[in-house]
């Protein structure tokens, strides 16, 4: 194995004889592009983009979040939901739905994840311009599998988690954590390049934007 | 055993068959125009910033390539620090051996796959099959191609050459052989077809313990791998199995996490014409208790260092596989991807394939000519690869080598005729008089040129004849 490593590296070096030996390896970072593109107020833009992707979106005042979580689960007919075990218990104070907590130490079986009616999580960051919600595996977001296997994902996004553009989002995130960037429900464009929502990931994404 | 590009004739011959397939031309025209319009809208939306992102993307990639040895070693150290294992493969054979050995070590005989150009390039599925391991493609278009024992014809949408009715037929005929059968009464509604794929693959995802992927980016400073996708099949493969093996070309590196600020804007807008693709997964080594607990990165050369050594051709390694150049190319729109005889079709394939394979066959030597040099590919490229420049450069190489003697002979013949006004007039008059008898294709050595082009109608009189008559009338 080490011989292949040396072979490839030697071939790379042999290919680069035109590069001056004193050319700096570190590139000066100028970032000449924009942090965001002035598309409008972040929450308005985020809502517009999510709707464009056929996600369900509701803007909710912070003091009504528990009612809105309960109402969303009821509309969906979700009586059992997976939740990351670090999620805020207050969000569930008004719902009858049964919660199945999941954690890295006590993970739910795949079969159980496949049988729940949905999953409820928070998020790490949301990017307005691209309608993107990013999960980073934090205690209120959980393992990647829990937001993947159930068919319905209810995600709570706080206004202070929303940035305008992609560069701002990247800067808030820690690459050491496993990240999942979600822009609408799963979709495919593989048949005649027409977008169809709903393939392997959750076919319904509902977002509560808390102001 | 899946199909292979071996045996496909050189471009002019393959293209001739393709352009006569009216269903293929209909499917391609519809699909490429749909995606072109979508791309145009989301690129225009960023106004001047698009050009800045484009040149920054090109600069990041060019810089990385000029110091690739440094960044490869940095990536290796970062991935290992995060709990992953790094393997180096000088060529396809070695990569296939490594992956086969790693899969065998898991004791599994089934693996699920995320769509990956690198594993298509090395024909990994065939190598695994020879070792008794079945690789299940999970991307919808790759699934369609695999079930139909077909070949991919596009970087992003390998089944772009097929319409919905053909896809329905493939599902009905083949799904049962590979697993869960297609539902009875399956229609050709894309929604129904996507649902059939979901049901067909669901059990497979929940059961399979080993996955194979590629990656869109590998970040040297953090050791992070990045996969952009739409359907969630990628997330399934990257999250649920116990072992993940990623085969990644050495040119996929970007130096820093912050560089993704650029590419996560330019790649989705260029490829699917979306502001963002539905799912992007990033992972750094192994996360205890979340996702695969065994992670292997296989770094693949397979000709890339030869491309790197050519200071003009090197820019082809900037490619982020968005496929915008295919979607905008007038040649690709008419011939489709199979005619290129390579997993990388279209304009980028015409410069990448001959360089990766070392111009080793007639197929490779014909590829730099599979273009009208109109430059549309360069205009849409999100990393500003000057594809026409590389095409001309490679044509020079072909002309300097042993190949394309035909072209040289034609140029000599043309010199003889065009050099003498008497000979030219005689030739034109002869053609004008016999114009109803002119075939659609030129005979002999010029034939290849007209294989893919209709000869223009020969006018009743030449410009010189018309001019002479006119001049006489005037005076």
XYZ file of C-alpha atoms in Angstrom:
686
model
C 0.000 0.000 0.000
C 2.764 2.410 0.887
C 4.352 1.731 -2.507
C 1.210 2.946 -4.305
C 1.132 5.969 -2.081
C 4.708 6.819 -2.973
C 4.075 6.073 -6.645
C 1.095 8.400 -6.870
C 2.834 11.171 -4.952
C 5.954 10.821 -7.111
C 3.826 11.048 -10.265
C 2.085 14.143 -8.927
C 5.433 15.805 -8.207
C 6.837 14.820 -11.591
C 3.769 16.367 -13.246
C 4.280 19.692 -11.492
C 7.819 20.572 -12.544
C 6.483 23.835 -14.036
C 5.438 25.075 -10.576
C 8.220 27.243 -9.063
C 9.589 25.740 -5.868
C 9.002 28.983 -3.988
C 5.325 29.369 -4.998
C 3.398 29.657 -1.705
C 1.292 26.629 -0.787
C -1.132 28.746 1.186
C -3.392 30.820 -1.024
C -4.106 34.354 0.148
C -7.784 34.406 1.022
C -9.563 37.383 -0.496
C -13.097 36.032 -0.886
C -14.088 38.481 -3.616
C -17.673 37.144 -3.754
C -20.702 38.324 -1.781
C -21.756 36.920 1.596
C -25.362 37.136 0.458
C -27.325 38.621 -2.416
C -29.852 41.034 -0.923
C -32.877 38.947 -1.809
C -34.995 40.405 1.006
C -35.787 39.855 4.672
C -34.285 36.519 5.719
C -37.438 34.898 7.111
C -39.533 35.960 4.109
C -36.959 34.602 1.694
C -36.532 31.346 3.619
C -40.281 30.791 3.665
C -40.550 31.513 -0.062
C -37.732 29.099 -0.965
C -39.056 26.310 1.254
C -42.502 26.632 -0.322
C -40.862 26.546 -3.744
C -39.433 23.136 -2.771
C -42.956 22.012 -1.705
C -42.137 22.014 2.002
C -44.898 22.995 4.447
C -44.062 26.193 6.345
C -45.677 28.038 9.249
C -44.485 31.216 10.928
C -45.192 30.939 14.653
C -44.694 33.243 17.646
C -42.343 31.785 20.256
C -45.030 31.619 22.947
C -47.284 29.501 20.739
C -44.699 26.892 19.675
C -46.109 24.060 21.811
C -49.587 24.601 20.330
C -48.182 24.687 16.811
C -46.158 21.478 17.306
C -49.297 19.788 18.612
C -51.364 21.111 15.692
C -48.818 20.022 13.091
C -48.631 16.486 14.491
C -52.402 16.304 14.613
C -52.791 17.485 11.007
C -50.298 14.831 9.987
C -52.032 12.177 12.086
C -48.715 11.417 13.770
C -49.317 9.633 17.060
C -45.767 8.303 17.577
C -42.689 10.386 16.767
C -38.960 9.858 17.116
C -37.127 12.696 18.869
C -33.491 13.344 19.730
C -33.178 13.000 23.489
C -31.820 16.535 23.915
C -34.905 18.201 22.426
C -36.778 20.806 24.476
C -39.539 18.926 26.332
C -41.679 22.094 26.495
C -42.334 21.849 22.748
C -44.400 18.732 23.488
C -46.397 20.072 26.416
C -49.596 20.341 24.348
C -49.483 17.170 22.273
C -50.729 13.684 22.986
C -48.223 12.148 20.580
C -45.923 9.506 22.058
C -42.219 10.399 21.852
C -39.552 7.780 21.183
C -36.274 9.356 22.319
C -33.096 8.472 20.432
C -29.469 9.086 21.306
C -26.034 7.863 20.262
C -25.888 5.751 23.430
C -29.434 4.434 23.171
C -30.288 4.411 19.471
C -33.672 3.302 18.205
C -33.642 0.162 16.061
C -33.941 0.827 12.326
C -37.207 -1.115 12.247
C -38.623 1.139 14.937
C -37.509 4.262 13.069
C -39.216 2.837 9.995
C -42.470 2.387 11.899
C -42.842 5.773 13.658
C -45.133 8.377 12.100
C -42.474 11.067 11.959
C -39.565 12.809 13.615
C -39.304 16.202 15.330
C -35.973 18.070 15.568
C -34.410 21.485 15.904
C -31.671 22.647 13.492
C -28.200 24.236 13.640
C -28.423 26.840 10.882
C -30.851 27.827 8.130
C -29.864 29.608 4.905
C -32.581 31.856 3.496
C -31.420 32.326 -0.108
C -31.265 28.637 -0.848
C -34.064 27.458 1.472
C -31.646 25.222 3.331
C -31.816 23.818 6.862
C -28.624 22.332 8.264
C -28.561 19.681 10.996
C -25.262 19.115 12.816
C -26.061 16.183 15.072
C -26.388 18.375 18.156
C -28.412 17.076 21.142
C -31.673 18.595 19.800
C -31.066 17.208 16.270
C -29.765 13.739 16.922
C -28.252 10.982 14.828
C -28.510 11.332 11.056
C -30.687 8.225 10.728
C -33.612 9.635 12.712
C -34.308 12.425 10.207
C -33.886 10.074 7.260
C -35.926 6.932 7.785
C -39.295 8.378 8.958
C -41.503 9.735 6.170
C -42.362 13.028 7.926
C -39.876 15.519 9.371
C -41.101 18.414 11.510
C -38.227 20.868 11.980
C -38.253 23.869 14.314
C -36.128 26.804 13.121
C -35.494 29.809 15.379
C -35.188 33.230 13.742
C -31.687 33.726 15.175
C -30.513 30.582 13.377
C -31.340 32.015 9.946
C -28.617 33.613 7.808
C -29.040 35.160 4.361
C -26.401 33.457 2.210
C -24.433 30.231 1.856
C -21.032 31.714 2.903
C -22.532 32.909 6.180
C -23.982 29.457 6.770
C -20.695 27.665 6.067
C -18.904 29.931 8.565
C -21.333 29.029 11.360
C -20.828 25.286 10.926
C -18.240 22.939 12.392
C -16.948 20.478 9.764
C -15.920 18.006 12.448
C -19.616 17.243 13.039
C -21.615 15.161 10.562
C -23.780 17.667 8.676
C -26.980 17.185 6.726
C -28.081 20.057 4.514
C -31.779 19.785 3.726
C -33.448 21.877 1.023
C -37.012 20.646 0.854
C -38.308 17.089 0.884
C -36.400 14.427 -1.051
C -36.799 14.808 -4.802
C -35.538 13.496 -8.106
C -34.997 15.056 -11.509
C -33.931 11.793 -13.104
C -36.980 11.284 -15.283
C -36.858 13.731 -18.200
C -35.211 16.256 -15.851
C -38.514 17.161 -14.248
C -38.431 17.550 -10.496
C -40.644 15.130 -8.569
C -40.790 15.474 -4.794
C -40.625 12.424 -2.561
C -38.183 9.562 -3.060
C -36.129 7.913 -0.285
C -35.803 10.590 2.376
C -38.817 12.062 4.192
C -41.468 12.816 1.601
C -42.954 15.552 3.725
C -40.866 18.302 5.331
C -42.700 20.725 7.606
C -40.929 23.743 9.049
C -42.033 25.877 11.971
C -40.297 29.269 11.779
C -40.255 30.662 15.300
C -40.183 34.473 15.564
C -22.075 -8.266 -15.311
C -23.056 -4.812 -16.446
C -22.560 -3.254 -19.832
C -19.280 -1.626 -20.822
C -18.159 1.088 -23.221
C -15.612 -1.286 -24.762
C -16.396 -1.867 -28.402
C -18.307 1.335 -29.072
C -17.027 2.695 -32.405
C -15.263 6.086 -32.673
C -17.427 9.188 -32.315
C -18.201 9.896 -35.990
C -19.575 6.419 -36.533
C -21.388 6.194 -33.200
C -22.823 9.688 -33.648
C -24.177 8.798 -37.078
C -26.299 6.045 -35.578
C -27.360 8.258 -32.682
C -28.587 11.190 -34.757
C -30.769 8.843 -36.783
C -32.584 7.760 -33.609
C -35.512 10.178 -33.522
C -36.753 9.044 -30.108
C -33.308 9.652 -28.625
C -33.144 13.103 -30.183
C -36.601 13.928 -28.832
C -35.685 12.806 -25.287
C -32.396 14.696 -25.317
C -33.792 17.877 -26.747
C -36.571 18.009 -24.191
C -34.303 17.269 -21.233
C -31.384 19.525 -22.172
C -33.646 22.480 -22.911
C -35.517 22.053 -19.622
C -32.313 22.087 -17.615
C -30.736 24.915 -19.609
C -33.647 27.199 -18.832
C -33.608 26.311 -15.138
C -29.872 26.887 -14.894
C -30.136 30.200 -16.689
C -32.706 31.498 -14.206
C -30.780 30.622 -11.018
C -27.457 31.840 -12.426
C -28.888 35.183 -13.594
C -30.404 35.645 -10.141
C -26.894 36.047 -8.653
C -26.072 38.838 -11.133
C -22.403 39.934 -11.127
C -21.548 37.670 -8.228
C -21.828 34.634 -10.494
C -18.695 35.650 -12.387
C -16.848 36.276 -9.131
C -17.860 32.848 -7.788
C -16.844 31.310 -11.097
C -13.377 32.821 -11.137
C -12.862 32.107 -7.444
C -13.868 28.464 -8.022
C -11.383 28.248 -10.899
C -8.655 29.882 -8.787
C -9.196 27.527 -5.829
C -9.061 24.460 -8.051
C -6.051 25.643 -10.070
C -4.134 26.460 -6.926
C -4.952 23.059 -5.408
C -3.754 21.248 -8.521
C -0.449 23.147 -8.516
C 0.218 21.890 -4.975
C -1.621 18.609 -5.175
C 1.076 16.569 -3.407
C 0.852 18.845 -0.384
C -2.951 18.737 -0.226
C -3.108 14.953 -0.725
C -0.839 14.418 2.263
C -2.805 16.933 4.296
C -6.090 15.229 3.424
C -4.664 11.838 4.342
C -3.539 13.091 7.750
C -6.888 14.823 8.426
C -8.970 11.772 7.534
C -6.815 9.438 9.621
C -6.905 11.829 12.561
C -10.718 11.667 12.413
C -10.731 7.867 12.507
C -10.853 7.008 8.780
C -8.471 4.798 6.773
C -6.814 6.064 3.595
C -5.792 3.870 0.645
C -3.972 4.885 -2.541
C -4.744 3.417 -5.957
C -2.473 4.147 -8.901
C -4.930 2.720 -11.434
C -8.375 1.194 -11.863
C -7.198 -2.342 -11.266
C -5.610 -1.430 -7.973
C -8.675 0.536 -6.827
C -10.923 -2.408 -7.648
C -8.647 -4.776 -5.734
C -8.658 -2.527 -2.676
C -12.449 -2.143 -2.650
C -12.984 -5.869 -3.223
C -10.647 -6.700 -0.349
C -12.389 -4.212 1.965
C -15.843 -5.575 1.121
C -14.665 -9.165 1.612
C -13.314 -8.209 5.037
C -16.852 -7.229 6.070
C -18.100 -10.694 5.104
C -20.900 -9.139 3.008
C -21.786 -10.117 -0.556
C -24.225 -7.243 -1.195
C -23.293 -3.563 -1.227
C -25.373 -0.463 -1.884
C -23.915 2.304 -4.011
C -24.314 6.042 -4.264
C -23.948 7.320 -7.822
C -20.272 7.880 -8.475
C -18.436 8.747 -11.688
C -15.138 7.436 -10.301
C -16.533 3.947 -9.731
C -18.127 4.015 -13.203
C -14.747 4.971 -14.637
C -12.973 2.023 -13.017
C -15.899 -0.355 -13.756
C -16.032 -1.331 -10.113
C -19.370 -3.152 -10.377
C -17.897 -5.620 -12.866
C -14.855 -6.227 -10.675
C -17.075 -6.837 -7.647
C -19.300 -9.185 -9.637
C -16.268 -11.265 -10.548
C -15.552 -11.558 -6.839
C -19.115 -12.690 -6.149
C -20.251 -9.344 -4.721
C -23.405 -7.680 -6.018
C -23.385 -3.877 -6.135
C -26.853 -2.327 -6.083
C -27.091 1.127 -7.629
C -29.509 3.297 -5.653
C -29.649 6.572 -7.567
C -32.855 6.476 -9.619
C -31.143 7.062 -12.956
C -28.325 4.619 -12.155
C -30.965 2.081 -11.098
C -32.735 2.530 -14.440
C -29.435 2.010 -16.288
C -28.492 -1.007 -14.166
C -31.904 -2.680 -14.481
C -31.907 -2.084 -18.242
C -28.334 -3.398 -18.636
C -27.752 -0.066 -20.349
C -24.888 2.449 -20.244
C -24.935 5.871 -18.578
C -25.176 8.721 -21.083
C -24.885 11.798 -18.886
C -22.816 12.734 -15.832
C -25.713 13.870 -13.686
C -28.674 12.029 -15.175
C -27.282 8.779 -16.570
C -30.687 7.808 -17.992
C -31.302 11.116 -19.771
C -31.563 9.262 -23.075
C -34.661 7.441 -21.883
C -38.222 8.716 -21.744
C -40.769 7.826 -19.091
C -42.420 5.102 -21.178
C -39.093 3.307 -21.658
C -38.335 3.583 -17.940
C -41.708 2.062 -17.082
C -41.031 -0.879 -19.403
C -37.628 -1.487 -17.786
C -39.106 -1.408 -14.277
C -41.888 -3.839 -15.196
C -39.509 -6.212 -16.937
C -36.517 -6.148 -14.590
C -37.284 -5.085 -11.019
C -38.444 -8.535 -9.936
C -35.117 -10.058 -10.932
C -33.196 -7.656 -8.683
C -35.535 -7.539 -5.694
C -38.977 -6.103 -4.962
C -40.988 -6.206 -8.215
C -42.651 -3.182 -9.799
C -46.260 -2.741 -8.697
C -48.941 -4.068 -11.004
C -50.557 -1.353 -13.064
C -47.468 0.864 -12.880
C -48.017 3.974 -15.005
C -45.375 6.128 -16.652
C -46.152 9.104 -14.376
C -42.760 10.180 -12.966
C -44.330 10.200 -9.487
C -45.383 6.580 -9.845
C -41.957 5.617 -11.174
C -40.199 7.361 -8.268
C -42.541 5.591 -5.827
C -41.743 2.224 -7.429
C -38.028 2.943 -6.926
C -38.645 3.880 -3.287
C -40.444 0.621 -2.578
C -37.929 -1.432 -4.564
C -34.943 -0.105 -2.597
C -36.417 0.410 0.880
C -35.670 -3.039 2.277
C -32.257 -3.012 0.652
C -31.296 0.201 2.483
C -32.489 -1.075 5.851
C -30.668 -4.391 5.458
C -27.334 -3.717 3.717
C -24.297 -3.252 5.928
C -21.715 -1.981 3.450
C -21.918 1.022 1.144
C -19.730 2.444 -1.603
C -19.741 6.098 -2.615
C -17.719 8.711 -4.407
C -17.494 12.309 -3.245
C -18.012 15.723 -4.783
C -15.349 17.315 -2.590
C -12.684 16.222 -0.133
C -11.567 19.006 2.207
C -7.850 18.815 3.009
C -7.729 20.882 6.208
C -10.682 19.241 7.963
C -10.685 15.792 6.322
C -14.345 16.251 5.408
C -16.012 14.453 2.492
C -19.009 15.983 0.751
C -21.776 14.365 -1.296
C -24.512 16.373 -3.002
C -27.666 14.525 -4.024
C -31.419 14.797 -4.364
C -33.249 11.628 -3.553
C -31.984 10.608 -0.131
C -30.415 7.421 -1.483
C -27.073 9.033 -0.767
C -28.023 9.731 2.839
C -29.245 6.135 3.177
C -25.901 4.761 1.962
C -23.778 7.247 3.903
C -25.695 6.870 7.165
C -27.260 3.436 7.705
C -24.490 0.901 6.863
C -21.720 -0.108 9.241
C -18.927 0.251 6.668
C -18.508 3.025 4.114
C -15.949 2.928 1.300
C -15.506 6.127 -0.737
C -13.592 6.076 -4.024
C -12.431 9.599 -4.801
C -10.301 10.975 -7.633
C -7.233 12.858 -6.422
C -8.479 16.029 -8.162
C -11.530 16.294 -5.885
C -9.580 18.064 -3.156
C -10.243 21.599 -1.987
C -7.829 23.085 0.571
C -10.179 24.477 3.209
C -13.667 24.102 4.621
C -14.343 27.734 3.679
C -13.813 26.885 -0.015
C -17.196 25.167 0.089
C -18.727 28.660 0.340
C -18.060 28.873 -3.390
C -18.812 25.381 -4.645
C -22.002 24.883 -2.658
C -23.311 27.875 -4.583
C -21.998 27.089 -8.045
C -22.476 23.315 -8.239
C -26.235 23.006 -7.565
C -27.073 25.999 -9.749
C -24.956 24.628 -12.608
C -26.022 21.022 -12.423
C -29.716 20.673 -11.610
C -30.515 24.349 -12.007
C -31.632 24.542 -8.377
C -30.622 27.095 -5.769
C -29.659 24.085 -3.671
C -29.999 20.364 -4.159
C -32.341 18.659 -1.654
C -29.621 16.891 0.357
C -25.946 17.468 1.013
C -24.101 15.198 3.437
C -20.705 15.973 4.924
C -18.759 13.635 7.172
C -15.342 13.727 8.763
C -13.891 10.331 9.568
C -16.096 8.456 11.988
C -18.605 9.872 14.493
C -19.055 7.470 17.420
C -22.668 6.303 17.614
C -23.772 8.072 14.407
C -23.352 6.567 10.944
C -20.783 4.045 9.678
C -18.163 3.143 12.265
C -15.663 1.983 9.616
C -14.694 4.498 6.960
C -12.273 3.927 4.086
C -11.161 6.550 1.596
C -9.612 5.227 -1.632
C -7.655 7.948 -3.453
C -7.651 7.254 -7.188
C -5.059 8.364 -9.746
C -5.914 6.301 -12.857
C -4.444 8.717 -15.394
C -5.078 11.936 -13.495
C -1.361 12.582 -12.992
C -0.900 12.347 -16.778
C -3.537 15.055 -17.213
C -1.814 17.071 -14.501
C 1.493 16.927 -16.397
C 0.008 18.714 -19.431
C 0.036 22.405 -18.568
C -2.761 23.183 -21.059
C -4.838 20.061 -20.431
C -4.463 20.289 -16.636
C -7.458 22.618 -16.328
C -9.755 19.675 -17.126
C -9.028 18.450 -13.584
C -10.853 21.502 -12.204
C -14.120 19.863 -13.320
C -16.714 19.488 -10.555
C -18.922 17.213 -12.717
C -21.911 19.561 -12.898
C -22.729 18.608 -16.522
C -23.727 22.135 -17.590
C -21.411 21.744 -20.613
C -23.307 18.651 -21.747
C -26.664 20.346 -21.350
C -25.658 23.355 -23.420
C -23.654 21.585 -26.140
C -25.275 21.481 -29.607
C -23.327 18.325 -30.441
C -24.323 16.479 -27.258
C -27.936 17.520 -27.745
C -27.983 15.679 -31.062
C -25.796 12.659 -30.413
C -26.393 11.911 -26.742
C -23.773 10.509 -24.423
C -23.193 6.973 -25.693
C -21.564 8.153 -28.929
C -18.592 9.471 -26.944
C -17.680 5.908 -25.938
C -16.702 6.955 -22.427
C -18.239 7.412 -18.979
C -17.493 11.118 -19.320
C -19.483 12.271 -22.335
C -20.066 15.714 -23.817
C -17.526 18.525 -24.050
C -15.799 17.680 -20.760
C -15.585 14.030 -21.819
C -14.059 15.046 -25.138
C -11.110 16.588 -23.282
C -10.977 14.438 -20.149
C -11.304 10.926 -21.570
C -8.505 11.101 -24.174
C -6.186 12.592 -21.566
C -7.067 10.050 -18.849
C -6.695 7.151 -21.264
C -3.621 8.599 -22.959
C -5.020 8.909 -26.501
C -4.660 5.168 -26.756
C -7.296 4.311 -29.347
C -9.246 5.531 -32.366
C -12.099 6.402 -29.990
C -9.807 8.675 -27.982
C -8.271 10.289 -31.058
C -11.699 11.117 -32.478
C -12.976 12.751 -29.276
C -11.170 16.129 -29.592
C -13.005 16.500 -32.924
C -16.450 15.865 -31.380
C -17.091 19.590 -31.158
C -17.870 22.582 -33.346
C -15.706 24.791 -31.056
C -18.686 27.106 -30.536
C -17.533 27.857 -26.982
C -20.903 27.479 -25.216
C -19.334 24.914 -22.865
C -16.715 27.387 -21.672
C -19.331 30.057 -21.061
C -21.403 27.885 -18.731
C -18.532 26.129 -16.935
C -18.647 27.062 -13.212
C -14.864 26.625 -12.925
C -14.126 28.330 -16.259
C -12.453 25.403 -18.012
C -11.557 26.645 -21.492
C -12.745 23.472 -23.200
C -12.228 24.798 -26.781
C -8.622 25.656 -25.933
C -7.960 22.132 -24.696
C -9.797 20.620 -27.687
C -7.563 22.503 -30.125
C -4.506 21.561 -28.074
C -5.463 17.885 -28.213
C -6.188 18.106 -31.954
C -2.649 19.337 -32.414
C -1.441 16.304 -30.516
C -3.507 13.973 -32.669
C -2.320 15.666 -35.864
C 1.307 15.490 -34.734
C 0.936 11.829 -33.901
C 0.162 8.926 -36.183
C -3.579 9.411 -36.164
C -5.985 11.238 -38.461
C -3.981 10.833 -41.634
C -7.303 11.227 -43.431
C -7.604 14.794 -42.284
C -4.112 15.597 -43.521
C -4.830 14.040 -46.956
C -8.061 16.040 -47.265
C -6.217 19.260 -46.501
C -3.625 18.423 -49.170
C -6.374 17.725 -51.730
C -8.131 20.965 -50.852
C -4.871 22.845 -51.313
C -4.518 21.445 -54.832
C -8.045 22.467 -55.876
C -8.306 25.809 -54.077
C -4.840 26.777 -55.261
C -5.872 26.934 -58.925
C -8.864 28.925 -60.145
C -9.179 26.730 -63.199
C -9.382 23.532 -61.189
C -11.834 25.159 -58.739
C -14.175 26.296 -61.499
C -14.078 22.911 -63.148
C -14.875 21.213 -59.872
C -17.736 23.619 -59.085
C -19.300 23.318 -62.536
C -19.106 19.575 -62.373
C -20.780 19.608 -58.969
C -23.501 22.058 -60.098
C -24.349 20.015 -63.148
C -24.544 16.803 -61.196
C -26.219 18.298 -58.121
C -29.196 15.951 -58.092
C -26.822 13.052 -57.975
C -24.744 14.283 -55.060
C -24.901 11.810 -52.200
C -25.599 12.935 -48.623
C -22.200 11.695 -47.609
C -18.790 12.307 -49.065
C -16.948 9.184 -50.124
C -13.518 8.111 -49.021
C -11.434 9.892 -46.472
C -13.751 12.891 -46.108
C -16.590 10.530 -45.271
C -16.180 10.743 -41.533
C -16.837 14.468 -41.630
C -20.151 14.036 -43.404
C -21.205 11.080 -41.281
C -22.543 13.535 -38.761
C -23.405 16.418 -41.065
C -25.739 16.792 -44.003
C -23.926 18.105 -47.037
C -25.427 21.443 -48.031
C -27.381 21.443 -51.271
C -25.136 22.222 -54.184
C -26.447 25.384 -55.876
C -27.295 25.317 -59.594
C -24.517 27.773 -60.266
C -21.492 28.705 -58.259
C -20.881 32.189 -56.941
C -18.122 32.538 -59.492
C -20.509 31.581 -62.315
C -23.162 33.988 -61.005
C -20.625 36.772 -60.633
C -19.269 36.287 -64.129
C -22.779 36.366 -65.658
C -23.741 39.392 -63.593
C -20.602 41.274 -64.420
C -21.250 40.683 -68.125
C -24.859 41.901 -67.793
C -23.712 45.100 -66.102
C -21.108 46.025 -68.647
